Coordinates of C-alpha atoms and ligand atoms in Angstrom, one line a residue:
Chain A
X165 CA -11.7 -17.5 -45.4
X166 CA -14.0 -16.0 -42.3
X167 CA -17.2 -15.1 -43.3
X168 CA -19.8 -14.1 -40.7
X169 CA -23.4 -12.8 -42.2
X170 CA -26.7 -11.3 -40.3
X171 CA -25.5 -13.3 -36.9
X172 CA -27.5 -12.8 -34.1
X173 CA -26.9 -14.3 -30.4
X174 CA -27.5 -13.1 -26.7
X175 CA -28.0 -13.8 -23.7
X176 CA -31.2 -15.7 -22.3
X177 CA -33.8 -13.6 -24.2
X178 CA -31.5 -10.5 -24.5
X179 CA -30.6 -10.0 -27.6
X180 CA -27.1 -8.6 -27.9
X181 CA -25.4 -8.9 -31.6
X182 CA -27.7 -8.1 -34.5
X183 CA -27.2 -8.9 -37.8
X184 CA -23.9 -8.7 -37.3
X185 CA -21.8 -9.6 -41.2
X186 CA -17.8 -9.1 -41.9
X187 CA -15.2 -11.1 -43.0
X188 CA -11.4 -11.6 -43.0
X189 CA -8.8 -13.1 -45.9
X190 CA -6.1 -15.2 -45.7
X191 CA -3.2 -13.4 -43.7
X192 CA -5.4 -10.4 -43.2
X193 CA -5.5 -8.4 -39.2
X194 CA -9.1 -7.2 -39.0
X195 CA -9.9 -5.0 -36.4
X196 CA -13.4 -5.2 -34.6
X197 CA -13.6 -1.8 -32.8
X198 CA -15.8 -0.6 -30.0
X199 CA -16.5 0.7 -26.6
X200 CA -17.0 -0.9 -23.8
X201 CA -20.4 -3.5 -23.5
X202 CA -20.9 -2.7 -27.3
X203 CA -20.7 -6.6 -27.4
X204 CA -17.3 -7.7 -29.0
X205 CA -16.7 -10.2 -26.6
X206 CA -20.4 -11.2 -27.3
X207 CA -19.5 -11.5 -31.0
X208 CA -15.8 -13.6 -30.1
X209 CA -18.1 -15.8 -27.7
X210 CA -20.3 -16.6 -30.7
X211 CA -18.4 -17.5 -33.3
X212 CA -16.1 -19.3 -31.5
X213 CA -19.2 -21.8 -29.9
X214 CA -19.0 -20.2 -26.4
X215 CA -22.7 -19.0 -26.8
X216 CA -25.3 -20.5 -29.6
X217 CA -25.8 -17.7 -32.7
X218 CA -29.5 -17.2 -32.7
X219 CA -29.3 -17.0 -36.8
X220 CA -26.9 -16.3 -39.8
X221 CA -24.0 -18.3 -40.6
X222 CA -20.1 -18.4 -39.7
X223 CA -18.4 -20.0 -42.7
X224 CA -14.8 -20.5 -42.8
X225 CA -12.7 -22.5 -45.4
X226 CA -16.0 -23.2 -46.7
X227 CA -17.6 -25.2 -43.3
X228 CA -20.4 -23.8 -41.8
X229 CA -19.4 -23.6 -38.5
X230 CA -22.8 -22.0 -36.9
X231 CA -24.4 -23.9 -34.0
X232 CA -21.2 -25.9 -33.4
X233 CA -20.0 -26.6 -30.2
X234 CA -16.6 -24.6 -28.7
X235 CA -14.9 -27.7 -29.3
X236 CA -15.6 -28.3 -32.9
X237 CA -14.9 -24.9 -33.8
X238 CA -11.9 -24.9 -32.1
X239 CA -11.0 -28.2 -33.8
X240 CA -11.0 -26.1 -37.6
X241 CA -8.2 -24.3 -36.1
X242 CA -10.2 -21.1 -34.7
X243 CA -8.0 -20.4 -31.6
X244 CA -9.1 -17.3 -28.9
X245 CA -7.0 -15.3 -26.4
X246 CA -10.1 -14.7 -24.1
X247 CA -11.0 -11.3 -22.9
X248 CA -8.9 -11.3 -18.9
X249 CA -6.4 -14.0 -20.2
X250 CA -8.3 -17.0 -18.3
X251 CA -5.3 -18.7 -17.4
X252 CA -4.9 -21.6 -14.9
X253 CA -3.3 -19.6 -12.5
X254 CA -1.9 -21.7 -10.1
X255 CA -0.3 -23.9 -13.0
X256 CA 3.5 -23.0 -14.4
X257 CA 3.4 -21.0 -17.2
X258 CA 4.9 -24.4 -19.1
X259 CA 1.8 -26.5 -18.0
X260 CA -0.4 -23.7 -19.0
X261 CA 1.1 -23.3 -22.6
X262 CA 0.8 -27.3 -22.8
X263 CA -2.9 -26.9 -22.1
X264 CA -3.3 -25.0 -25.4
X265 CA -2.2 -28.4 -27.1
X266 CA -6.1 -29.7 -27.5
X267 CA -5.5 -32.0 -30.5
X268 CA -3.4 -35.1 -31.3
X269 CA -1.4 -33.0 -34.0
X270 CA -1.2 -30.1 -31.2
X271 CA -0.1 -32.4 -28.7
X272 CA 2.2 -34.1 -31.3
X273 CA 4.2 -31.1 -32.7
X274 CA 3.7 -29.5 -28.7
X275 CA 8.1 -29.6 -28.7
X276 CA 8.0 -27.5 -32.1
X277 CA 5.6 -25.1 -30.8
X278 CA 7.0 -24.7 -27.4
X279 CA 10.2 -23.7 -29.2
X280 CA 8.2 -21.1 -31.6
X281 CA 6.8 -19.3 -28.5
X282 CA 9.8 -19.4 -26.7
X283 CA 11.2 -17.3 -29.9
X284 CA 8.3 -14.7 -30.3
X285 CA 8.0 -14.5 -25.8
X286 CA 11.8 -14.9 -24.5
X287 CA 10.2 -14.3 -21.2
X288 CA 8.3 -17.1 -21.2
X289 CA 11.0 -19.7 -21.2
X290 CA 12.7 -18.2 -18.3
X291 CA 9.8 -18.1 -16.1
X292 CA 8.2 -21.6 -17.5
X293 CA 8.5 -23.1 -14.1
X294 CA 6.8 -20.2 -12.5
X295 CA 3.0 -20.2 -11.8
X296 CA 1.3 -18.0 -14.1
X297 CA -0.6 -16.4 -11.6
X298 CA 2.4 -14.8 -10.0
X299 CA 4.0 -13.4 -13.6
X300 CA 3.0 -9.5 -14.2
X301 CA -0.3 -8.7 -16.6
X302 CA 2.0 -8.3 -19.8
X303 CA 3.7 -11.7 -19.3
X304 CA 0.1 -13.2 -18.4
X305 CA -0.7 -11.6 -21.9
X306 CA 2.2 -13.4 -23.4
X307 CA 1.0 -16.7 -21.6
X308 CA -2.6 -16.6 -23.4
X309 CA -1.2 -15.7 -26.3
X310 CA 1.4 -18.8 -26.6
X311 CA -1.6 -20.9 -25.2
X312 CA -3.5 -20.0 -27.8
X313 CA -0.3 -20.5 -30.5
X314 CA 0.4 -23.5 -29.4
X315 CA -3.3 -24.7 -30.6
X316 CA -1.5 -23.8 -34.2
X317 CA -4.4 -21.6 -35.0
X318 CA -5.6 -20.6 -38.4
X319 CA -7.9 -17.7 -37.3
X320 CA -6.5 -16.3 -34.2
X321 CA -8.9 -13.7 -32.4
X322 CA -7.5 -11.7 -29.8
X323 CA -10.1 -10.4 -27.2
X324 CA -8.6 -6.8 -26.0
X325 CA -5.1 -7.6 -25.4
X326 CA -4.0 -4.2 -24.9
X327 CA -6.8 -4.0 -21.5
X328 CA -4.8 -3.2 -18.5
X329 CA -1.3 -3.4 -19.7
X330 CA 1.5 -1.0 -20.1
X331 CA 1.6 0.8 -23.6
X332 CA 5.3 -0.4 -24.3
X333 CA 4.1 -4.0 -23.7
X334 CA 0.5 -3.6 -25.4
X335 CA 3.0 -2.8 -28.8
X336 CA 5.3 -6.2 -28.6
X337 CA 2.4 -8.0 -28.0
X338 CA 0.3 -6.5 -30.9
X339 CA 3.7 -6.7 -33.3
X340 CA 3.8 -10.5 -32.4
X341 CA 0.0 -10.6 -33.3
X342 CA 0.9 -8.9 -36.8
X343 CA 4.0 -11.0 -37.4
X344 CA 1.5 -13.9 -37.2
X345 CA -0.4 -12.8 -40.2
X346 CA 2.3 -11.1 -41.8
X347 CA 5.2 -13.9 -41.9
X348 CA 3.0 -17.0 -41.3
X349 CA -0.3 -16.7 -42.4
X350 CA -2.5 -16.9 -39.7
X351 CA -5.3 -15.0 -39.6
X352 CA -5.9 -12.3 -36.9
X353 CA -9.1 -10.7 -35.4
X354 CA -8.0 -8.1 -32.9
X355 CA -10.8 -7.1 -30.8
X356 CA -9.9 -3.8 -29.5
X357 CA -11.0 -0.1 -27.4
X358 CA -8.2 1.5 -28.1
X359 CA -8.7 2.4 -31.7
X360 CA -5.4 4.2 -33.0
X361 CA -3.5 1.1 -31.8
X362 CA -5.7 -1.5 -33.3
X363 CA -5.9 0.3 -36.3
X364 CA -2.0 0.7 -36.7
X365 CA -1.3 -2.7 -37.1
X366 CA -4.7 -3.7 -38.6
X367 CA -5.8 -3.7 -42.5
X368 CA -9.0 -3.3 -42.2
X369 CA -11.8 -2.7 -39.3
X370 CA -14.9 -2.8 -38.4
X371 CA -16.9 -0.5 -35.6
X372 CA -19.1 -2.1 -33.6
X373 CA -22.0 -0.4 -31.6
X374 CA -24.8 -1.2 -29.5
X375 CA -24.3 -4.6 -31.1
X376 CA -24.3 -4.2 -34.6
X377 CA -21.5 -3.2 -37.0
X378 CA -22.2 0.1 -38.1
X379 CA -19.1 1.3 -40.1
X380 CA -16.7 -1.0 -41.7
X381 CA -13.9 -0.1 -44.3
X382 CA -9.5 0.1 -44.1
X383 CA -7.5 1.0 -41.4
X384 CA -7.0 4.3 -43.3
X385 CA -10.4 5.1 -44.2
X386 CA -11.8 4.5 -40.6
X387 CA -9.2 6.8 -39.2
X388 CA -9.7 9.7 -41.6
X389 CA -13.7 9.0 -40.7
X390 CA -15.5 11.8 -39.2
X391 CA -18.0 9.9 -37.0
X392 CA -14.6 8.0 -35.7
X393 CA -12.6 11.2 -34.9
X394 CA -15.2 12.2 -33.3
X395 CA -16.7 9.4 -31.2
X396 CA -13.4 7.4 -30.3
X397 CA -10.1 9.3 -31.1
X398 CA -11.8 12.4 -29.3
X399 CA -10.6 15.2 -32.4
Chain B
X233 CA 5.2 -40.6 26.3
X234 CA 4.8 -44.0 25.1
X235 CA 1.2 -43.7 25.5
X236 CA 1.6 -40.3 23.9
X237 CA 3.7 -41.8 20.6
X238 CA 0.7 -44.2 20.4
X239 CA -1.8 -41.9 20.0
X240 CA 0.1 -39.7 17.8
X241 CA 0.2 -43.4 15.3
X242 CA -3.6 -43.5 15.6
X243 CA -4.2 -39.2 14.7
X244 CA -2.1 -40.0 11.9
X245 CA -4.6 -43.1 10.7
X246 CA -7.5 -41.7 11.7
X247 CA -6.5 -38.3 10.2
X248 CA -5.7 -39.9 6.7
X249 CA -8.8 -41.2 6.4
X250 CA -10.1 -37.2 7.0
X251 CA -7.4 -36.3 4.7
X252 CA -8.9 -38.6 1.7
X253 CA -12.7 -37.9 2.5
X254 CA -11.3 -34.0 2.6
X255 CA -9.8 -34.6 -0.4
X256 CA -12.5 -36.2 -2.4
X257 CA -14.9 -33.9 -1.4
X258 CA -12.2 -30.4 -2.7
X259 CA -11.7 -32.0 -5.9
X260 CA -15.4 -32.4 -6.4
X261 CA -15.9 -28.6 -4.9
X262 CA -12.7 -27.6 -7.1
X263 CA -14.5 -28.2 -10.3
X264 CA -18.0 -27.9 -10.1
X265 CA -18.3 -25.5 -6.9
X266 CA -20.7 -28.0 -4.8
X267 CA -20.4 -29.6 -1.3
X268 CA -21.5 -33.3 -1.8
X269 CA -23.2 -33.6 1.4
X270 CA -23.6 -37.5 0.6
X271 CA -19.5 -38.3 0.5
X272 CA -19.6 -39.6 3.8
X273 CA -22.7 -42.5 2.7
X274 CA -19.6 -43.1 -0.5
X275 CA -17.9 -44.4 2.5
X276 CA -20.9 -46.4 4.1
X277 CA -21.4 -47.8 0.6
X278 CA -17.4 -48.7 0.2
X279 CA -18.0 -50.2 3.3
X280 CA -20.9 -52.4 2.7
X281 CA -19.5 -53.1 -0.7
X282 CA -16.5 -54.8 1.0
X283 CA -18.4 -56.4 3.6
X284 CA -20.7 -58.4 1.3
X285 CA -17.4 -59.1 -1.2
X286 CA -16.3 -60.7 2.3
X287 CA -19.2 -62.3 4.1
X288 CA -20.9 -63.8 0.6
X289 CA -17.5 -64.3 -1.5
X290 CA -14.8 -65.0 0.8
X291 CA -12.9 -61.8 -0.9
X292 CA -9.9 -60.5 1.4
X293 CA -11.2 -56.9 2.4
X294 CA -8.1 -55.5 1.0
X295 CA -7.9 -57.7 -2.7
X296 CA -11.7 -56.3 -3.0
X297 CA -10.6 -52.6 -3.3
X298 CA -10.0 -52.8 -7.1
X299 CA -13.8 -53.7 -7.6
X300 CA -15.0 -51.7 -5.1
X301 CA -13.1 -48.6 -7.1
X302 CA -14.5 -49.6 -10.0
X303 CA -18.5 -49.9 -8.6
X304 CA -17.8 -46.6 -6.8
X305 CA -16.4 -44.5 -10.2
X306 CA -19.1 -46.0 -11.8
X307 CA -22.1 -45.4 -9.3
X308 CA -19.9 -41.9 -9.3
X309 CA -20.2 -41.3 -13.0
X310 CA -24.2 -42.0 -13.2
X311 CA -25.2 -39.7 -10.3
X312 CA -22.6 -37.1 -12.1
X313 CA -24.8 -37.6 -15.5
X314 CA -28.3 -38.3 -14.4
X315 CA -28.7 -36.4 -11.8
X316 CA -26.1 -33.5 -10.7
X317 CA -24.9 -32.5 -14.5
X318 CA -28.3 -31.3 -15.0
X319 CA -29.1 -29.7 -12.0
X320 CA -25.3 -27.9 -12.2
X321 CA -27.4 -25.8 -15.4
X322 CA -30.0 -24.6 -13.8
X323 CA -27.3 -22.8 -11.3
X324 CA -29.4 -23.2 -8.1
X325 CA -27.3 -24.0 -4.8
X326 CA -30.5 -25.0 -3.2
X327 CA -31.4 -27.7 -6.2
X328 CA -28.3 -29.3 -5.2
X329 CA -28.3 -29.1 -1.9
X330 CA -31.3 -31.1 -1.7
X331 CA -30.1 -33.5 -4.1
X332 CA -26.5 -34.5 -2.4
X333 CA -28.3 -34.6 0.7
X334 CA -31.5 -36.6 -0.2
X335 CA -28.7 -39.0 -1.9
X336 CA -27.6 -39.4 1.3
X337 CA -31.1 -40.0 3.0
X338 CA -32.0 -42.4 -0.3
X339 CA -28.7 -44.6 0.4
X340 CA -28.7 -44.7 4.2
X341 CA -32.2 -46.0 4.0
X342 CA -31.4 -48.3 1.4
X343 CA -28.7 -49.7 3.6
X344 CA -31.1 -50.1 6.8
X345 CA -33.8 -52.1 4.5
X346 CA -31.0 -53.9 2.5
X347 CA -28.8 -54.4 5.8
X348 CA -30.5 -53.9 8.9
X349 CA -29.5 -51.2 11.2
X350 CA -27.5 -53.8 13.1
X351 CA -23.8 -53.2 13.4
X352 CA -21.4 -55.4 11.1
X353 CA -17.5 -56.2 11.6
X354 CA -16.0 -58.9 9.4
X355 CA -12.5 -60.8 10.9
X356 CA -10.0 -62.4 9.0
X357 CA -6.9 -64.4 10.0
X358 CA -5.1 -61.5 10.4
X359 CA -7.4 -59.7 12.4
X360 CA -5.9 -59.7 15.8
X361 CA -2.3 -60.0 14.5
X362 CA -0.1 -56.8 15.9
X363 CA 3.1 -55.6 14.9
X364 CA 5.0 -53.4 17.4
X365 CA 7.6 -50.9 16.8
X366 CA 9.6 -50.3 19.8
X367 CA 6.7 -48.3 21.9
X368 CA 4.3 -48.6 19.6
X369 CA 2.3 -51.0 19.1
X370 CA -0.4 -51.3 15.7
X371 CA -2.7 -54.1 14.8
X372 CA -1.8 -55.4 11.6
X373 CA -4.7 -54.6 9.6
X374 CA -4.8 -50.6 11.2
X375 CA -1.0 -50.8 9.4
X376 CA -1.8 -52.3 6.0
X377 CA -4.7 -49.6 6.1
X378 CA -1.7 -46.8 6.8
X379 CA 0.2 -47.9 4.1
X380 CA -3.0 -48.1 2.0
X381 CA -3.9 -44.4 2.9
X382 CA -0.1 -43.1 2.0
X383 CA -0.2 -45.1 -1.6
X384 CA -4.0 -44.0 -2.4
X385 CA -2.5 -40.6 -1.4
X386 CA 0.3 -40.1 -3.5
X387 CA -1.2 -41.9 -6.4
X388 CA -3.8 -39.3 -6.3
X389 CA -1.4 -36.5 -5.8
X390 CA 0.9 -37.7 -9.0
X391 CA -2.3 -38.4 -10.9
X392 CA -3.7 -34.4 -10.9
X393 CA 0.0 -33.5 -11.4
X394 CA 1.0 -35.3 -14.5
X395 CA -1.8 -37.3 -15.7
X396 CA -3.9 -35.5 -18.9
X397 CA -7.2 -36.4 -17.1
X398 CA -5.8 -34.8 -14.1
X399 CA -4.4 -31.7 -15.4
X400 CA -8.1 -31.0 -16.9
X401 CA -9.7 -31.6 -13.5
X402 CA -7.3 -29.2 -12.2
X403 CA -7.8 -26.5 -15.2
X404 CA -11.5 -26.7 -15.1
X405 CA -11.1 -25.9 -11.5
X406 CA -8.7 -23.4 -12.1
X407 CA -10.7 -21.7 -14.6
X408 CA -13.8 -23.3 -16.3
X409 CA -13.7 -20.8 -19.0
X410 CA -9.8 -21.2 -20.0
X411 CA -10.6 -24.6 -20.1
X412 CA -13.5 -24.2 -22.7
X413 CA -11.0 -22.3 -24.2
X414 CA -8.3 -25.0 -25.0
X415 CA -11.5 -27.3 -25.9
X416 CA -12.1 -29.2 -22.5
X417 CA -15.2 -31.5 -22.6
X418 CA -16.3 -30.5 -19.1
X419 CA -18.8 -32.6 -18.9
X420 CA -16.4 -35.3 -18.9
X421 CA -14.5 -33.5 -16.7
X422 CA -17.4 -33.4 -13.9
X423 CA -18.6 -37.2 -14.7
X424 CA -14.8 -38.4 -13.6
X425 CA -14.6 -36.2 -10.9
X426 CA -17.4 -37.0 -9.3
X427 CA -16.5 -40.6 -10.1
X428 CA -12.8 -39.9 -8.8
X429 CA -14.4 -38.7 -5.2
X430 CA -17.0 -41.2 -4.5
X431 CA -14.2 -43.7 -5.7
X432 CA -11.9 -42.0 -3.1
X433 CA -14.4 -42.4 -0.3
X434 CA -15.1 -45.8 -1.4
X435 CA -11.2 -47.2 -1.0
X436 CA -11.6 -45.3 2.4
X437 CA -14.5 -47.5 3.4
X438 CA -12.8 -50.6 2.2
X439 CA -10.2 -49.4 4.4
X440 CA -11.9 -48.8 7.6
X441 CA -14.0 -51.8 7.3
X442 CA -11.2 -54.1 9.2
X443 CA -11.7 -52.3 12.4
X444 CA -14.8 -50.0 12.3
X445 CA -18.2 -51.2 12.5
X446 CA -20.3 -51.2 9.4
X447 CA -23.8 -49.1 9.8
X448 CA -26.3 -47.7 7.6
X449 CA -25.4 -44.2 9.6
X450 CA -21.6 -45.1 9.8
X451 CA -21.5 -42.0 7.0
X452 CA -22.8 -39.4 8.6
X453 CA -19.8 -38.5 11.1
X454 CA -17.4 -39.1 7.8
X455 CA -19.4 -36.5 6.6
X456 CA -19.1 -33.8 8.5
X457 CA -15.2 -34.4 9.4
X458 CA -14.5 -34.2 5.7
X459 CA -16.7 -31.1 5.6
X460 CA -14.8 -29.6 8.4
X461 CA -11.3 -30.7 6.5
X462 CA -12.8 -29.1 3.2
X463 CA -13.5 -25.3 5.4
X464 CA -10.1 -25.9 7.5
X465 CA -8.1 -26.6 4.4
X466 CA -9.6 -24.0 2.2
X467 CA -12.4 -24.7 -0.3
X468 CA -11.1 -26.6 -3.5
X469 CA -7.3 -26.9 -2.1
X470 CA -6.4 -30.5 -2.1
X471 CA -3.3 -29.9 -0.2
X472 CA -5.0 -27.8 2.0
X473 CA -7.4 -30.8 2.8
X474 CA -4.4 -33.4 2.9
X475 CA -3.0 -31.0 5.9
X476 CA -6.4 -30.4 7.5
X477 CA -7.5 -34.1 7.6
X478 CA -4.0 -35.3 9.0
X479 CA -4.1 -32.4 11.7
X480 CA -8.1 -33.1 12.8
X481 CA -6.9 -36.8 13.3
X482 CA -4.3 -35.8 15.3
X483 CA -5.8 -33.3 17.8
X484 CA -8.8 -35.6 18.4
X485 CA -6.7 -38.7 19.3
X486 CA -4.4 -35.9 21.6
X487 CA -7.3 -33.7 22.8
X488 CA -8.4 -36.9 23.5
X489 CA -5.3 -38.4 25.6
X490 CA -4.9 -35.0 27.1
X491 CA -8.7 -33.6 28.0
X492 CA -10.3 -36.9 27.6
X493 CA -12.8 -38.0 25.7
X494 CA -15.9 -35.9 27.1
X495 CA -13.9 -32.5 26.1
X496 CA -12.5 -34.3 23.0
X497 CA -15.2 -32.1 20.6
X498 CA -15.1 -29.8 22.2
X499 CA -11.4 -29.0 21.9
X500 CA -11.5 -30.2 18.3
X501 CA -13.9 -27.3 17.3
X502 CA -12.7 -24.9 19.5
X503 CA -9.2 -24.9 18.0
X504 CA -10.4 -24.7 14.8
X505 CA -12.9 -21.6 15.4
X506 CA -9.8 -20.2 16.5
X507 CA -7.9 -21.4 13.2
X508 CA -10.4 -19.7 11.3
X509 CA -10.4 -16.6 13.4
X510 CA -6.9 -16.0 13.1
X511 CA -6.4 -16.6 9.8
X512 CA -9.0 -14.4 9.0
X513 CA -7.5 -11.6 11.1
X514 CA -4.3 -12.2 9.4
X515 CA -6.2 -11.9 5.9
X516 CA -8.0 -8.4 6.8
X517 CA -4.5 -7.2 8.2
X518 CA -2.9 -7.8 5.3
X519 CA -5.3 -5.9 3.0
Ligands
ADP844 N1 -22.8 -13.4 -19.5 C1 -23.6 -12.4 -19.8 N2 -24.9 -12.4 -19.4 C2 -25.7 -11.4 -19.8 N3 -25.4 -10.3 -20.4 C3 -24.1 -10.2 -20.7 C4 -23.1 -11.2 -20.4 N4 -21.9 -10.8 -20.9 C5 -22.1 -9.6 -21.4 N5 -23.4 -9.2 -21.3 C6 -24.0 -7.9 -21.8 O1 -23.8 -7.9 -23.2 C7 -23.4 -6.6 -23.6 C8 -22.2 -6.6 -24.5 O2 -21.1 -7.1 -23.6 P1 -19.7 -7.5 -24.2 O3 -19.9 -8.4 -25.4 O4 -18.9 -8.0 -23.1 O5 -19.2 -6.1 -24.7 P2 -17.7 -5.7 -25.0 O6 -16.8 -6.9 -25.1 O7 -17.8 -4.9 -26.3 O8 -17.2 -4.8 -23.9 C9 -23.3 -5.7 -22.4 O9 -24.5 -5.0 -22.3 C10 -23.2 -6.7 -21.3 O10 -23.8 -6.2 -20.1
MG845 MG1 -15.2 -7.4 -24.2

């Protein structure tokens, strides 16, 4: 359904991704793997209109969504949990979830959706009143991810989740993500550094480095791969 | 104490007009991160706007608000597009500096070669009519203003609270790129800001202009009070500048009752060096 080939984007001159080509099926959780500044959040900002691809082509369900703005791509159902949340933070966690409603459908079906996140985050309803900057990181997490739910995404891409939160949490949170795929559908991109957890719930990855994807293949094969081992899982 | 009532009724209508040029001027800061150094010459405009609605058309100062909001929002809106959008991009506080400040120049001298610098009052029928309660007593215009200032208030407090315009304003404020996120148009966002404030500042003008001379400079002092509220209040907070404005009205008319009016400033800016200061004491102790 997703399929990115030779993109390239930066920043002013600065070149950042190159040549950059992957793609993720229907239902599929494809992880993008990488340290830190290898330019995963470069390659979320670009497909998803943040920041102009320089060349290649993002096609999904058969648009070509290259060169479009944030809104327009976010209008074919692309939906992102940002890298650091990017929450309103002095807005209750249920105005902050009803700013994920960008659509007339969204904002038409908001009561369903409310009532889906509620189910996956218990949490949230409880503190819905509560301004999100107050709730703890995880909860935040939770927050961006409903946001992001309630936008009834069809591509959901996850910018590092996991950063900064407790392990126990960084698992419910990353189980939601793969009940997404696995019971309704929706495509996941889980940008992640810590590789043994992304690649746990993922079916397939790719590594990025220095800005281009430089080894690609299952979940299996990229953890039984030497250069990984070596380079990220530290064996 | 009657005397001291009486000029606790004037802080509170002078400090709501602070409290409305504070607030104009956070919202506008809130979202795009820029002191429009022109908000108090919004007012002059306002001003002028009623006074030719009621000199040249007869209009009742107070029925010409409505068009007054909608000139302002819309003289607003094209400065936003034109002229600040653009300038926002090329992320240089000194770009628009100049520009919200030579808007200011540009309209003050428009108004001295449109106007004259002469000083302008209108009068209606009302005019001189007073209303007293108990000890206090209030011209009837200074109270139709009050009651002006508390409804503009809370209509603009309940419009940022439940509106869908409003919630954007305050999300972009909040956080520009969660709001690109969940597909804001900030652009849009920044023309009806912008449009929101100068509106704001307008209604104020039509406001004052029953009992404060109208002058091409009358702006300037605006200005700086609601620059003052914006610092006092905190930078962006619009109940911070709703507080600020109604307290700076208040200790000026007291400071001036109890120093006088010679120390009046001087009192004013004191206390709120000493605002500052403490709080920021208060801020590193807490770290
Ligand atoms: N807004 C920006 N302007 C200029 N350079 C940036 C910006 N954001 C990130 N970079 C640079 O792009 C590179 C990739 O960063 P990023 O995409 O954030 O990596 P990652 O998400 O993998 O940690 C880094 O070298 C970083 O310094
Ligand atoms: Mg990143």
């Amino acid at each position: 359904m997703l399929n990115v080939s030779g993109l390239c984007s930066g920043y002013g001159n600065v070149q950042i991704i190159w040549d950059a080509s992957f793609s993720v099926n229907d239902g599929e959780v494809v992880a993008i793997l990488g340290s830190n500044g290898a330019g995963k959040t470069t390659l979320v900002r670009t497909i998803t209109g943040m920041i102009r691809p320089w060349k290649g082509s993002v096609v999904f369900d058969g648009d070509e969504l290259a060169g479009k703005s944030s809104r327009a791509i976010l209008d074919h159902k692309i939906v992102q949990v940002p890298e650091g949340r990017q929450l309103f933070t002095e807005m209750s966690v249920y105005e902050n979830l009803e700013m994920g409603a960008y659509s007339k459908e969204t904002k038409a079906k908001l009561a369903e959706s409310l009532e889906f996140v509620y189910k996956w985050f218990p949490k949230l309803k409880e503190r819905r009143g509560q301004a999100a900057g107050t709730l703890s990181g995880g909860e935040q997490q939770m927050v961006a991810v409903g946001r992001a739910l309630i936008g009834l995404p069809k591509l959901l891409i996850l910018d590092e989740p996991s950063l900064g939160l407790a392990p126990n949490i960084v698992d419910d949170i990353l189980s939601v993500a793969h009940s997404m795929a696995k019971e309704q559908g929706i495509s996941v991109i889980l940008v992640e550094q810590d590789i043994t957890k992304a690649l746990r719930m993922a079916d397939r990855g790719y590594v990025v480095e220095n800005g281009k994807i430089t080894l690609e293949g299952t979940s299996e094969e990229l953890e039984k791969n030497e250069h990984v081992k070596k380079a990220y899982l530290g064996i | 104490m009657e005397i001291f009532l009486q000029a606790c009724v004037n802080g509170l209508l002078i400090g709501g007009f602070y409290s409305l040029m504070g607030m104009g001027q956070n919202i506008i800061f809130g979202v795009m991160k820029i002191i429009n150094f022109c908000h108090g010459e919004m007012l002059m405009i306002g001003m002028y706007l009623t006074f030719v609605f009621n000199s040249y058309f007869g209009l009742d100062p107070y029925l010409s608000i409505p068009l007054v909001v909608v000139i302002m929002f819309a003289l607003g809106a094209l400065i936003q597009h034109t002229l600040i959008t653009p300038s926002l991009g090329t992320k240089s506080f000194t770009n628009l500096l100049f520009l919200t400040v030579g808007l200011g120049m540009l309209f003050q001298n428009l108004a001295l070669v449109i106007f004259s610098p002469n000083y302008r009052t209108i009068t209606t029928s009302y005019s001189s009519k007073t209303l007293s309660f108990g000890p206090v007593t209030m011209s009837l215009p200074k109270m139709i203003s009050f009651i002006g200032l508390i409804i503009v208030t809370v209509a603009l407090f309940w419009f940022l609270k439940y509106t869908p315009t409003g919630k954007k304003i305050r999300a972009v404020s909040q956080n520009p790129i969660g709001a690109e996120v969940v597909g804001i148009n900030t652009k849009r966002i920044y023309i009806i800001t912008y449009g929101l404030g100068c509106a704001l500042a307008g209604i104020a003008g039509a406001l004052l202009t029953l009992f404060y001379m109208v002058y091409p400079m009358v702006g300037a002092s605006f200005s700086f009070k609601a620059l003052i509220v914006v610092v006092v209040g905190g930078f962006g907070s619009i109940q911070g500048a709703f507080f600020a404005g109604i307290f700076l009205g208040l200790l000026e008319t007291l400071s001036s009752l109890i120093v006088g009016p010679t120390y009046r400033d001087l009192t004013v800016f004191v206390t709120f060096i000493v605002i500052l200061v403490v709080r920021q004491v208060i801020k590193l102790r807490r770290r």
